[in-house]
Coordinates of C-alpha atoms and ligand atoms in Angstrom, one line a residue:
X295 CA 0.0 0.0 0.0
X296 CA 1.3 3.4 -0.9
X297 CA 1.6 5.8 2.1
X298 CA 0.3 9.3 2.0
X299 CA 2.6 12.3 2.6
X300 CA 1.0 12.7 6.1
X301 CA 1.6 9.1 6.9
X302 CA 5.2 9.3 5.9
X303 CA 5.7 12.3 8.1
X304 CA 4.1 10.6 11.0
X305 CA 6.2 7.5 10.6
X306 CA 9.3 9.6 10.5
X307 CA 8.5 11.0 13.9
X308 CA 7.6 7.7 15.4
X309 CA 10.6 5.9 14.1
X310 CA 13.1 8.7 14.5
X311 CA 14.1 8.9 10.9
X312 CA 16.9 11.5 10.7
X313 CA 17.8 11.3 7.0
X314 CA 16.1 10.7 3.7
X315 CA 18.0 9.1 1.0
X316 CA 16.6 9.9 -2.5
X317 CA 17.7 7.2 -4.9
X318 CA 17.8 7.0 -8.7
X319 CA 19.9 5.1 -11.2
X320 CA 22.2 6.3 -13.9
X321 CA 22.7 4.8 -17.4
X322 CA 25.4 2.4 -16.1
X323 CA 23.0 1.0 -13.5
X324 CA 24.8 2.7 -10.7
X325 CA 22.6 3.9 -7.8
X326 CA 22.9 7.7 -7.1
X327 CA 21.9 9.2 -3.8
X328 CA 20.9 12.6 -2.7
X329 CA 20.7 12.6 1.1
X330 CA 18.8 15.3 2.9
X331 CA 18.1 15.8 6.6
X332 CA 14.6 15.0 7.9
X333 CA 13.9 18.7 8.2
X334 CA 13.7 18.9 4.4
X335 CA 10.8 16.4 4.3
X336 CA 8.2 18.9 3.0
X337 CA 10.5 19.9 0.1
X338 CA 11.1 16.2 -0.7
X339 CA 7.4 15.3 -0.7
X340 CA 6.5 18.3 -2.8
X341 CA 9.0 17.2 -5.5
X342 CA 11.2 20.2 -4.9
X343 CA 14.6 18.7 -4.4
X344 CA 16.9 19.6 -7.2
X345 CA 20.3 18.2 -8.2
X346 CA 22.9 18.9 -10.9
X347 CA 22.2 16.4 -13.7
X348 CA 25.4 17.3 -15.6
X349 CA 27.4 15.4 -13.0
X350 CA 25.6 12.1 -13.7
X351 CA 26.6 9.7 -16.4
X352 CA 24.1 9.6 -19.2
X353 CA 22.3 12.7 -17.9
X354 CA 24.5 15.2 -19.7
X355 CA 22.6 17.9 -21.4
X356 CA 24.2 21.1 -20.2
X357 CA 21.2 23.3 -21.0
X358 CA 19.0 21.4 -18.6
X359 CA 21.4 20.5 -15.8
X360 CA 19.1 21.3 -13.0
X361 CA 16.8 18.4 -12.5
X362 CA 14.1 17.6 -10.0
X363 CA 13.5 14.4 -8.0
X364 CA 9.9 13.1 -7.7
X365 CA 9.9 10.5 -5.0
X366 CA 7.7 7.4 -5.7
X367 CA 6.0 7.1 -2.3
X368 CA 5.3 3.4 -2.9
X369 CA 9.0 2.8 -2.5
X370 CA 9.2 4.2 1.1
X371 CA 11.5 2.0 3.2
X372 CA 13.4 2.5 6.4
X373 CA 16.8 0.8 6.3
X374 CA 17.1 -1.8 9.0
X375 CA 20.6 -0.6 9.8
X376 CA 20.7 2.8 11.6
X377 CA 23.0 5.7 12.0
X378 CA 24.3 6.9 15.3
X379 CA 21.4 9.3 16.0
X380 CA 18.5 7.7 14.3
X381 CA 17.3 6.0 11.2
X382 CA 17.7 6.5 7.5
X383 CA 14.8 6.0 5.0
X384 CA 14.9 5.9 1.3
X385 CA 12.6 6.8 -1.5
X386 CA 13.3 5.8 -5.1
X387 CA 12.7 8.8 -7.4
X388 CA 11.8 9.6 -10.9
X389 CA 13.8 12.4 -12.5
X390 CA 12.0 15.4 -13.9
X391 CA 13.0 18.4 -15.9
X392 CA 12.3 21.9 -14.5
X393 CA 9.4 22.3 -17.0
X394 CA 7.6 19.5 -15.2
X395 CA 8.1 16.8 -17.8
X396 CA 9.7 13.4 -17.1
X397 CA 13.4 13.5 -18.1
X398 CA 13.9 11.1 -21.1
X399 CA 17.4 10.1 -19.9
X400 CA 16.1 8.6 -16.7
X401 CA 16.1 4.8 -17.1
X402 CA 13.2 4.4 -14.6
X403 CA 11.0 6.9 -16.3
X404 CA 11.8 5.1 -19.6
X405 CA 10.7 1.8 -18.1
X406 CA 7.4 3.4 -17.0
X407 CA 6.9 4.7 -20.6
X408 CA 7.5 1.2 -22.1
X409 CA 5.1 -0.4 -19.5
X410 CA 2.5 2.1 -20.5
X411 CA 2.8 0.9 -24.1
X412 CA 2.3 -2.6 -22.8
X413 CA -0.8 -1.7 -20.9
X414 CA -2.1 0.1 -24.0
X415 CA -1.9 -3.3 -25.7
X416 CA -4.2 -4.8 -23.1
X417 CA -1.6 -6.5 -20.8
X418 CA -1.6 -5.8 -17.1
X419 CA 1.8 -6.9 -15.8
X420 CA 5.2 -7.9 -17.0
X421 CA 6.5 -10.1 -14.2
X422 CA 10.2 -10.4 -13.6
X423 CA 11.9 -12.9 -11.2
X424 CA 15.7 -12.3 -11.1
X425 CA 18.4 -14.7 -10.0
X426 CA 21.4 -12.5 -9.2
X427 CA 24.8 -14.0 -8.4
X428 CA 27.7 -12.4 -6.8
X429 CA 31.2 -13.1 -5.3
X430 CA 32.4 -12.4 -1.8
X431 CA 36.1 -11.5 -1.5
X432 CA 38.1 -10.8 1.7
X433 CA 39.1 -7.2 2.5
X434 CA 42.7 -6.4 3.4
X435 CA 44.0 -4.4 6.3
X436 CA 43.2 -1.2 4.5
X437 CA 39.6 -2.3 3.8
X438 CA 40.5 -2.7 0.1
X439 CA 39.1 -5.8 -1.7
X440 CA 41.6 -8.6 -2.3
X441 CA 41.3 -11.5 -4.7
X442 CA 41.0 -14.0 -1.8
X443 CA 37.7 -15.7 -1.7
X444 CA 36.1 -16.1 1.6
X445 CA 35.6 -19.8 1.3
X446 CA 36.2 -22.9 -0.7
X447 CA 32.6 -24.2 -0.6
X448 CA 30.8 -25.8 -3.5
X449 CA 27.3 -25.7 -4.9
X450 CA 24.7 -26.2 -2.2
X451 CA 27.5 -27.0 0.2
X452 CA 26.4 -27.0 3.8
X453 CA 29.7 -28.1 5.2
X454 CA 31.5 -25.7 7.6
X455 CA 33.9 -24.7 4.8
X456 CA 31.2 -22.3 3.6
X457 CA 32.3 -19.4 5.7
X458 CA 30.3 -17.1 3.4
X459 CA 27.1 -18.7 4.7
X460 CA 26.9 -16.5 7.8
X461 CA 27.2 -13.4 5.6
X462 CA 24.7 -14.7 3.1
X463 CA 22.3 -15.6 5.9
X464 CA 22.6 -12.1 7.3
X465 CA 21.9 -10.6 3.9
X466 CA 18.8 -12.7 3.6
X467 CA 17.6 -11.6 7.0
X468 CA 18.1 -7.9 6.2
X469 CA 16.3 -8.4 2.9
X470 CA 13.4 -10.0 4.6
X471 CA 13.2 -7.1 7.1
X472 CA 12.9 -4.9 4.0
X473 CA 10.0 -6.8 2.6
X474 CA 11.8 -9.1 0.2
X475 CA 10.3 -12.5 -0.2
X476 CA 13.5 -14.6 -0.6
X477 CA 12.7 -17.9 -2.3
X478 CA 16.1 -19.4 -2.3
X479 CA 19.7 -18.6 -1.4
X480 CA 22.6 -20.9 -2.0
X481 CA 26.2 -21.3 -2.6
X482 CA 27.0 -21.4 -6.3
X483 CA 29.2 -23.6 -8.4
X484 CA 32.3 -21.4 -8.0
X485 CA 34.0 -20.9 -4.7
X486 CA 33.0 -17.6 -3.1
X487 CA 30.0 -17.3 -5.3
X488 CA 26.4 -16.9 -4.1
X489 CA 22.9 -16.6 -5.5
X490 CA 19.9 -15.2 -3.8
X491 CA 16.5 -15.4 -5.6
X492 CA 13.6 -13.3 -4.6
X493 CA 10.0 -13.6 -5.6
X494 CA 9.0 -12.1 -8.9
X495 CA 7.2 -8.8 -9.1
X496 CA 5.9 -6.4 -11.8
X497 CA 8.7 -5.0 -13.9
X498 CA 9.2 -1.6 -12.2
X499 CA 9.1 -3.0 -8.7
X500 CA 11.4 -5.9 -9.8
X501 CA 14.0 -3.4 -11.2
X502 CA 13.8 -1.3 -8.0
X503 CA 14.3 -4.4 -6.0
X504 CA 17.4 -5.5 -8.0
X505 CA 18.9 -2.1 -7.2
X506 CA 18.1 -2.2 -3.5
X507 CA 19.3 -5.8 -3.4
X508 CA 22.8 -4.8 -4.7
X509 CA 23.0 -2.1 -2.1
X510 CA 22.0 -4.4 0.8
X511 CA 24.4 -7.2 -0.3
X512 CA 27.3 -4.7 -0.5
X513 CA 26.4 -3.1 2.8
X514 CA 26.1 -6.3 4.8
X515 CA 29.2 -7.9 3.2
X516 CA 31.2 -4.9 4.5
X517 CA 30.0 -5.6 8.0
X518 CA 31.4 -9.1 7.7
X519 CA 34.8 -7.8 6.4
X520 CA 34.0 -8.9 2.9
X521 CA 33.6 -7.2 -0.5
X522 CA 30.7 -8.2 -2.6
X523 CA 31.1 -7.8 -6.3
X524 CA 28.5 -8.0 -9.1
X525 CA 31.2 -7.9 -11.7
X526 CA 30.4 -10.5 -14.4
X527 CA 33.7 -12.4 -14.4
X528 CA 36.0 -11.5 -11.6
X529 CA 38.1 -14.7 -11.8
X530 CA 39.4 -16.4 -14.8
X531 CA 38.8 -20.2 -15.1
X532 CA 35.7 -20.3 -12.9
X533 CA 32.1 -19.4 -13.6
X534 CA 31.1 -15.8 -13.8
X535 CA 28.1 -14.2 -12.2
X536 CA 24.8 -14.0 -14.1
X537 CA 21.4 -12.6 -13.4
X538 CA 19.0 -14.9 -15.1
X539 CA 15.7 -13.1 -15.7
X540 CA 12.5 -15.1 -15.4
X541 CA 9.6 -13.4 -17.1
X542 CA 5.9 -13.8 -17.8
X543 CA 3.1 -11.6 -19.2
X544 CA -0.2 -11.3 -17.3
X545 CA -3.6 -10.1 -18.4
X546 CA -6.1 -9.6 -15.6
X547 CA -4.2 -11.8 -13.2
X548 CA -3.8 -14.6 -15.7
X549 CA -0.5 -15.8 -17.1
X550 CA -0.9 -15.6 -20.8
X551 CA 2.1 -17.9 -21.4
X552 CA 0.1 -20.8 -20.1
X553 CA -2.3 -22.8 -22.2
X554 CA -3.2 -26.3 -20.9
X555 CA -4.1 -27.3 -24.5
X556 CA -0.9 -25.8 -26.1
X557 CA 2.2 -27.5 -27.3
X558 CA 4.2 -28.2 -24.0
X559 CA 1.3 -26.4 -22.3
X560 CA 2.6 -23.1 -23.6
X561 CA 0.3 -20.6 -25.4
X562 CA 0.9 -19.3 -28.9
X563 CA 1.7 -16.0 -27.2
X564 CA 4.5 -17.6 -25.2
X565 CA 6.1 -18.8 -28.5
X566 CA 5.7 -15.5 -30.2
X567 CA 7.1 -13.6 -27.3
X568 CA 10.0 -16.1 -27.1
X569 CA 10.6 -15.6 -30.8
X570 CA 10.7 -11.8 -30.4
X571 CA 13.4 -12.1 -27.7
X572 CA 15.4 -14.5 -29.9
X573 CA 15.1 -12.2 -32.9
X574 CA 16.4 -9.2 -30.9
X575 CA 18.9 -11.2 -28.7
X576 CA 22.0 -9.8 -30.4
X577 CA 21.0 -6.2 -29.8
X578 CA 19.7 -7.0 -26.3
X579 CA 23.1 -8.3 -25.5
X580 CA 24.5 -4.8 -25.2
X581 CA 22.0 -4.1 -22.4
X582 CA 22.2 -7.5 -20.8
X583 CA 26.0 -7.5 -20.8
X584 CA 27.1 -3.9 -20.8
X585 CA 30.8 -4.1 -19.7
X586 CA 33.9 -5.2 -21.4
X587 CA 34.3 -7.9 -18.7
X588 CA 30.7 -9.2 -19.3
X589 CA 32.0 -11.0 -22.5
X590 CA 34.5 -13.0 -20.5
X591 CA 31.6 -14.7 -18.9
X592 CA 29.8 -15.5 -22.2
X593 CA 32.3 -18.2 -23.3
X594 CA 31.8 -22.0 -23.7
X595 CA 32.3 -24.2 -20.7
X596 CA 31.0 -22.1 -17.8
X597 CA 27.2 -22.5 -17.9
X598 CA 26.8 -19.1 -19.6
X599 CA 25.0 -18.8 -23.0
X600 CA 27.1 -18.3 -26.1
X601 CA 24.6 -19.0 -28.9
X602 CA 21.1 -17.8 -29.7
X603 CA 18.9 -20.9 -29.0
X604 CA 16.2 -22.0 -26.6
X605 CA 15.3 -25.2 -24.9
X606 CA 12.7 -26.6 -22.4
X607 CA 15.2 -29.1 -21.0
X608 CA 18.7 -28.0 -21.4
X609 CA 20.3 -25.4 -19.1
X610 CA 23.0 -24.2 -21.5
X611 CA 21.0 -22.2 -24.1
X612 CA 20.2 -18.5 -24.1
X613 CA 16.5 -19.1 -23.2
X614 CA 15.1 -21.9 -21.1
X615 CA 11.5 -22.7 -20.4
X616 CA 11.5 -23.9 -16.8
X617 CA 9.0 -26.7 -16.0
X618 CA 6.6 -24.7 -13.9
X619 CA 3.1 -24.3 -15.4
X620 CA -0.1 -22.4 -14.5
X621 CA 0.7 -19.0 -13.2
X622 CA 4.4 -19.9 -12.9
X623 CA 4.8 -20.5 -16.6
X624 CA 7.8 -18.4 -17.5
X625 CA 10.6 -17.8 -19.9
X626 CA 14.1 -17.7 -18.4
X627 CA 16.5 -15.4 -20.2
X628 CA 20.0 -16.5 -19.2
X629 CA 22.4 -14.0 -20.6
X630 CA 21.8 -10.9 -18.4
X631 CA 24.5 -10.4 -15.8
X632 CA 24.3 -8.3 -12.7
X633 CA 26.3 -5.4 -14.1
X634 CA 23.2 -4.7 -16.3
X635 CA 21.0 -1.7 -15.6
X636 CA 17.7 -3.6 -14.8
X637 CA 15.5 -0.7 -16.0
X638 CA 17.1 -0.8 -19.4
X639 CA 17.3 -4.7 -19.6
X640 CA 13.6 -5.1 -18.8
X641 CA 12.5 -2.3 -21.2
X642 CA 14.5 -4.0 -23.9
X643 CA 13.2 -7.5 -23.3
X644 CA 9.6 -6.3 -23.1
X645 CA 9.8 -4.4 -26.4
X646 CA 11.4 -7.4 -28.1
X647 CA 8.7 -9.7 -26.7
X648 CA 5.9 -7.4 -27.7
X649 CA 7.4 -7.1 -31.2
X650 CA 7.3 -10.9 -31.3
X651 CA 3.6 -10.8 -30.3
X652 CA 3.0 -8.4 -33.2
X653 CA 4.9 -10.5 -35.8
X654 CA 3.1 -13.7 -34.7
X655 CA 6.0 -16.0 -35.9
X656 CA 6.9 -19.3 -34.3
X657 CA 10.5 -19.7 -33.2
X658 CA 12.9 -22.2 -34.8
X659 CA 12.6 -25.5 -33.0
X660 CA 14.2 -25.9 -29.6
X661 CA 17.7 -27.4 -29.2
X662 CA 17.8 -30.0 -26.5
X663 CA 21.4 -31.2 -27.1
X664 CA 24.6 -29.7 -25.9
X665 CA 25.3 -26.8 -28.3
X666 CA 28.9 -26.6 -27.3
X667 CA 29.6 -30.0 -28.9
X668 CA 27.9 -29.1 -32.2
X669 CA 30.0 -28.2 -35.2
X670 CA 29.5 -24.8 -36.9
X671 CA 27.7 -26.6 -39.8
X672 CA 25.4 -28.3 -37.4
X673 CA 24.6 -25.1 -35.6
X674 CA 23.9 -23.4 -38.9
X675 CA 21.6 -26.2 -40.0
X676 CA 19.7 -25.8 -36.7
X677 CA 19.3 -22.0 -37.1
X678 CA 21.6 -21.3 -34.2
X679 CA 23.6 -18.0 -34.4
X680 CA 26.3 -16.6 -32.1
X681 CA 25.8 -14.0 -29.4
X682 CA 28.1 -11.0 -29.9
X683 CA 31.5 -11.9 -28.5
X684 CA 32.6 -8.4 -27.5
X685 CA 31.0 -5.2 -26.1
X686 CA 32.0 -3.6 -29.4
X687 CA 30.0 -6.1 -31.5
X688 CA 27.1 -6.0 -29.2
X689 CA 26.9 -2.2 -29.4
X690 CA 27.1 -2.5 -33.2
X691 CA 24.1 -4.9 -33.2
X692 CA 22.3 -2.6 -30.8
X693 CA 22.7 0.4 -33.1
X694 CA 21.1 -1.5 -35.9
X695 CA 18.0 -2.8 -34.1
X696 CA 15.2 -0.3 -34.2
X697 CA 12.9 -2.2 -31.8
X698 CA 15.6 -2.2 -29.1
X699 CA 16.6 1.4 -29.9
X700 CA 12.9 2.4 -29.4
X701 CA 12.9 0.5 -26.1
X702 CA 15.3 3.1 -24.8
X703 CA 14.1 6.1 -26.7
X704 CA 16.5 8.5 -28.5
X705 CA 18.1 10.2 -25.5
X706 CA 18.9 7.0 -23.6
X707 CA 20.0 5.1 -26.7
X708 CA 22.4 7.8 -27.6
X709 CA 23.9 8.2 -24.2
X710 CA 24.2 4.5 -23.9
X711 CA 26.1 4.2 -27.2
X712 CA 28.3 7.2 -26.2
X713 CA 29.1 5.8 -22.9
X714 CA 29.9 2.3 -24.3
X715 CA 32.0 3.7 -27.1
X716 CA 34.2 5.4 -24.6
X717 CA 34.5 2.3 -22.5
X718 CA 35.5 0.3 -25.6
X719 CA 38.0 2.9 -26.7
X720 CA 39.7 2.9 -23.3
X721 CA 39.8 -0.9 -23.3
X722 CA 41.4 -1.0 -26.8
X723 CA 44.3 1.1 -25.6
X724 CA 45.1 -1.3 -22.8
X725 CA 47.9 -3.8 -23.3
X726 CA 47.4 -6.8 -21.0
X727 CA 49.7 -9.3 -19.3
X728 CA 48.2 -12.0 -21.5
X729 CA 49.5 -10.2 -24.6
X730 CA 53.0 -9.8 -23.2
X731 CA 53.0 -13.5 -22.1
X732 CA 52.0 -14.6 -25.6
X733 CA 54.1 -12.3 -27.8
X734 CA 57.0 -10.8 -26.0
X735 CA 59.4 -13.7 -26.5
X736 CA 57.8 -15.2 -29.5
X737 CA 58.3 -12.2 -31.7
Ligands
LIG897 P1 16.5 -21.8 -11.5 O1 15.9 -23.2 -11.6 O2 16.8 -21.3 -12.9 O3 17.6 -21.7 -10.6 P2 15.0 -20.4 -9.6 O4 14.0 -21.4 -9.0 O5 16.2 -20.2 -8.8 O6 15.3 -20.9 -11.0 O7 14.3 -19.0 -9.8 C1 13.0 -18.9 -10.1 C2 12.7 -17.4 -10.2 O8 11.6 -17.3 -11.1 C3 12.2 -16.8 -8.9 O9 12.7 -15.4 -8.8 C4 10.7 -16.8 -9.0 O10 10.0 -15.8 -8.3 C5 10.6 -16.5 -10.5 N1 9.2 -16.9 -11.0 C6 8.4 -17.8 -10.7 N2 7.2 -17.7 -11.4 C7 7.4 -16.6 -12.2 C8 6.5 -16.0 -13.2 N3 5.3 -16.4 -13.5 N4 7.0 -14.9 -13.8 C9 8.2 -14.5 -13.6 N5 9.1 -15.0 -12.7 C10 8.6 -16.1 -12.0
LIG898 MG1 18.2 -20.0 -9.2
LIG899 MG1 19.6 -21.7 -10.3
LIG900 MG1 22.8 -19.7 -10.5
LIG901 MG1 18.2 -19.8 -13.5

């Protein structure tokens, strides 16, 4: 239930809330905060807090650098951890221009815009259930992250070697205090790697939760003397961190992907949607895997997708249809990693899926064999293409895909490309140890 302004002010008194943290997300998915003392609450609730947008990545438009924060009162939350003299509450905000219009460079505003288009087509909710993974590393004496993992545990390991378990359990408890419904939390395949799955929610809430989740994980890890990272591939030779996205489309409380009479009990709409996501998968990769390092995860042999294919059985393809039916009928998209900006990723997937619904084409048949062991000829014969192998190639595919470009709108699409081009240019100039090891003596 969304609180009224008066209720919020009353709760602040009762709970001794001393600071309000106003949160929003930049183009790179980084959470930005404007913190104000409780005395400013009226200004906050009247949408009068301003900040300098020219200092935020992807917001640059010098002529309109003063922007306003409109708090979304439904996101009111008091952090369970306090400060010395009281509590801190947060509100997630939409960014507005001084003329009172939503700022088109705000990823959250943009997701609202895309969801509006979905509702115009008669759907009520786009549900997202994320499965974020992360690593815990030890901190050194100066509180800087090291490359020492906090444990040597293995998948679903309950043995005492899983020293990260205490930290993960604490994270889960804090999340629950904040209203998260944690469905599962476990140690991952790689040492030091963890996954926490929380219950699906409608797109905007799910994206907000992903952002809050990252903040909670990092904060609690620190309290345990650990550094949590959502970097996609922190260590070579072991699995990277993904953030599988489970999704389903609802109309009036009914999951339209389910059809008890359909092939594999999936509706025609489910197949069309799936086909839309497959068709735009190469362009979506730029949003799903937005860092240079993301592509070091998308290599064969580490449970991450490399090819554009789908399956109801196999866990290696880009898209899997988990076995749940009825209202848990869903499509699992396995390429996103936790460096992705969830607002952009979800907007992109939804527009791709809606495009599929418009086109009404069935996808190529599913691939239930191990794709890694197929030859290139076999893959071609089965209609399987490659995902982009670098950030540069992904951004090239992104620039060519009008549906995915439209999912971001002109302003965001342009700032995204600008920001990624800079990142790639900087990477290209870097000479790595690997290169020196390979070439220094050979040539
Ligand atoms: P996996 O088998 O891939 O590890 P999990 O069981 O860990 O899958 O994750 C399941 C995720 O899917 C959870 O976040 C859950 O809430 C979500 N989920 C379940 N039903 C739906 C649905 N109808 N739409 C979207 N997400 C869903
Ligand atoms: Mg899972
Ligand atoms: Mg899993
Ligand atoms: Mg996992
Ligand atoms: Mg999964």
